[in-house]
Each structure stands twice: as structure tokens, then as C-alpha cells.
Amino acid sequence: MMAAGMLPRAAEAKSCSQQGEECRALARSKVSAQYFDRYVNRCFAETNACIARCKTGVKVFVDVFDGSGSAQQYPIDECR
């Protein structure tokens, strides 16, 4: 499997949906075709989890990629 890099840090405010879109874009550019669907599904699942966490006051998007930098959290300003 091709190792995916970390999600880029946001220079401006992000929502869970925006960070999820970045996650899917990174999967398209960094993950081999063999594993693409797995990571896109993880990005969708994390977007939904992010929205649920955000509504409880925990405003972070958790990195879905394996390898170095995994389990990194990205601050979120809006839940949607």
C-alpha cells in the first residue's frame, strides 16, 4: 500500500465537511487504486463522526490514514 501523508493544516476556518473533502482529495492523490475505496469510506465515516463529536463540543477531525502522522487531529470551527 502506498503510504499517505498527513492532511494539510488549515490556514482558515474549516467545517467537518470541508475537512472530509480534503481527506477524499488526499486519498485520490496519494493512495494506490487498490486501497482507494477503503480510504474514501474512512473519510466519509470520519466526516460523520466529526459532525457528531462537534455537536457535543469536541471540534476535531481525526486523520484516517495509516502510517506516520496517523491519529493526528485537525481543529474544526463549524460542525456541518
PDB file of C-alpha atoms in Angstrom:
ATOM      1  CA  MET A   1       0.000   0.000   0.000  1.00  0.00           C
ATOM      2  CA  MET A   2       1.239   3.473  -0.798  1.00  0.00           C
ATOM      3  CA  ALA A   3       1.651   5.481   2.400  1.00  0.00           C
ATOM      4  CA  ALA A   4      -0.495   8.568   2.543  1.00  0.00           C
ATOM      5  CA  GLY A   5       0.800  11.790   4.025  1.00  0.00           C
ATOM      6  CA  MET A   6      -0.826  13.879   6.682  1.00  0.00           C
ATOM      7  CA  LEU A   7      -3.776  16.090   5.906  1.00  0.00           C
ATOM      8  CA  PRO A   8      -2.736  19.690   5.388  1.00  0.00           C
ATOM      9  CA  ARG A   9      -3.247  22.065   8.290  1.00  0.00           C
ATOM     10  CA  ALA A  10      -5.969  24.579   7.640  1.00  0.00           C
ATOM     11  CA  ALA A  11      -4.936  28.198   7.237  1.00  0.00           C
ATOM     12  CA  GLU A  12      -8.557  29.265   7.580  1.00  0.00           C
ATOM     13  CA  ALA A  13     -11.648  28.000   9.363  1.00  0.00           C
ATOM     14  CA  LYS A  14     -12.896  24.577   8.298  1.00  0.00           C
ATOM     15  CA  SER A  15     -16.029  22.567   8.738  1.00  0.00           C
ATOM     16  CA  CYS A  16     -16.173  18.788   9.131  1.00  0.00           C
ATOM     17  CA  SER A  17     -17.454  18.550   5.563  1.00  0.00           C
ATOM     18  CA  GLN A  18     -14.626  20.701   4.188  1.00  0.00           C
ATOM     19  CA  GLN A  19     -12.001  18.657   6.019  1.00  0.00           C
ATOM     20  CA  GLY A  20     -13.702  15.484   4.762  1.00  0.00           C
ATOM     21  CA  GLU A  21     -13.422  16.788   1.199  1.00  0.00           C
ATOM     22  CA  GLU A  22      -9.698  17.384   1.751  1.00  0.00           C
ATOM     23  CA  CYS A  23      -9.412  13.861   3.116  1.00  0.00           C
ATOM     24  CA  ARG A  24     -11.012  12.421  -0.028  1.00  0.00           C
ATOM     25  CA  ALA A  25      -8.838  14.596  -2.276  1.00  0.00           C
ATOM     26  CA  LEU A  26      -5.747  13.340  -0.484  1.00  0.00           C
ATOM     27  CA  ALA A  27      -6.933   9.759  -0.928  1.00  0.00           C
ATOM     28  CA  ARG A  28      -7.357  10.398  -4.662  1.00  0.00           C
ATOM     29  CA  SER A  29      -3.828  11.757  -4.976  1.00  0.00           C
ATOM     30  CA  LYS A  30      -1.860   9.613  -2.508  1.00  0.00           C
ATOM     31  CA  VAL A  31      -3.446   6.180  -2.129  1.00  0.00           C
ATOM     32  CA  SER A  32      -2.995   3.393  -4.671  1.00  0.00           C
ATOM     33  CA  ALA A  33      -6.091   2.347  -6.612  1.00  0.00           C
ATOM     34  CA  GLN A  34      -6.181  -0.941  -4.702  1.00  0.00           C
ATOM     35  CA  TYR A  35      -6.868   0.892  -1.409  1.00  0.00           C
ATOM     36  CA  PHE A  36      -8.712   3.954  -2.701  1.00  0.00           C
ATOM     37  CA  ASP A  37     -12.253   2.843  -1.775  1.00  0.00           C
ATOM     38  CA  ARG A  38     -11.147   1.882   1.742  1.00  0.00           C
ATOM     39  CA  TYR A  39      -9.758   5.348   2.421  1.00  0.00           C
ATOM     40  CA  VAL A  40     -12.628   7.219   0.801  1.00  0.00           C
ATOM     41  CA  ASN A  41     -15.018   5.226   3.014  1.00  0.00           C
ATOM     42  CA  ARG A  42     -12.889   6.110   6.056  1.00  0.00           C
ATOM     43  CA  CYS A  43     -13.046   9.794   5.065  1.00  0.00           C
ATOM     44  CA  PHE A  44     -16.867   9.649   4.819  1.00  0.00           C
ATOM     45  CA  ALA A  45     -17.125   7.834   8.153  1.00  0.00           C
ATOM     46  CA  GLU A  46     -14.824  10.340   9.861  1.00  0.00           C
ATOM     47  CA  THR A  47     -16.808  13.259   8.412  1.00  0.00           C
ATOM     48  CA  ASN A  48     -19.953  11.874  10.054  1.00  0.00           C
ATOM     49  CA  ALA A  49     -18.087  11.146  13.300  1.00  0.00           C
ATOM     50  CA  CYS A  50     -16.617  14.669  13.238  1.00  0.00           C
ATOM     51  CA  ILE A  51     -20.089  16.208  12.914  1.00  0.00           C
ATOM     52  CA  ALA A  52     -21.390  14.106  15.811  1.00  0.00           C
ATOM     53  CA  ARG A  53     -18.358  14.981  18.008  1.00  0.00           C
ATOM     54  CA  CYS A  54     -18.581  18.640  17.062  1.00  0.00           C
ATOM     55  CA  LYS A  55     -22.203  18.818  18.208  1.00  0.00           C
ATOM     56  CA  THR A  56     -21.017  17.706  21.662  1.00  0.00           C
ATOM     57  CA  GLY A  57     -18.325  20.397  21.662  1.00  0.00           C
ATOM     58  CA  VAL A  58     -15.314  18.309  20.555  1.00  0.00           C
ATOM     59  CA  LYS A  59     -14.318  20.107  17.361  1.00  0.00           C
ATOM     60  CA  VAL A  60     -11.700  17.920  15.669  1.00  0.00           C
ATOM     61  CA  PHE A  61     -11.351  15.841  12.508  1.00  0.00           C
ATOM     62  CA  VAL A  62      -9.229  12.737  13.154  1.00  0.00           C
ATOM     63  CA  ASP A  63      -6.751  11.633  10.485  1.00  0.00           C
ATOM     64  CA  VAL A  64      -7.874   8.378   8.800  1.00  0.00           C
ATOM     65  CA  PHE A  65      -4.600   7.423   7.116  1.00  0.00           C
ATOM     66  CA  ASP A  66      -2.248   4.676   8.303  1.00  0.00           C
ATOM     67  CA  GLY A  67       1.415   5.353   8.945  1.00  0.00           C
ATOM     68  CA  SER A  68       3.323   8.297  10.273  1.00  0.00           C
ATOM     69  CA  GLY A  69       1.137  11.184  11.292  1.00  0.00           C
ATOM     70  CA  SER A  70      -1.892   8.975  11.806  1.00  0.00           C
ATOM     71  CA  ALA A  71      -4.281   9.774  14.637  1.00  0.00           C
ATOM     72  CA  GLN A  72      -3.483  13.435  14.133  1.00  0.00           C
ATOM     73  CA  GLN A  73      -6.358  15.769  14.886  1.00  0.00           C
ATOM     74  CA  TYR A  74      -7.330  18.832  12.878  1.00  0.00           C
ATOM     75  CA  PRO A  75      -9.275  21.658  14.501  1.00  0.00           C
ATOM     76  CA  ILE A  76     -12.771  22.345  13.175  1.00  0.00           C
ATOM     77  CA  ASP A  77     -14.667  25.599  13.523  1.00  0.00           C
ATOM     78  CA  GLU A  78     -18.065  24.538  12.126  1.00  0.00           C
ATOM     79  CA  CYS A  79     -19.882  21.242  12.554  1.00  0.00           C
ATOM     80  CA  ARG A  80     -21.566  20.992   9.170  1.00  0.00           C
TER      81      ARG A  80
END
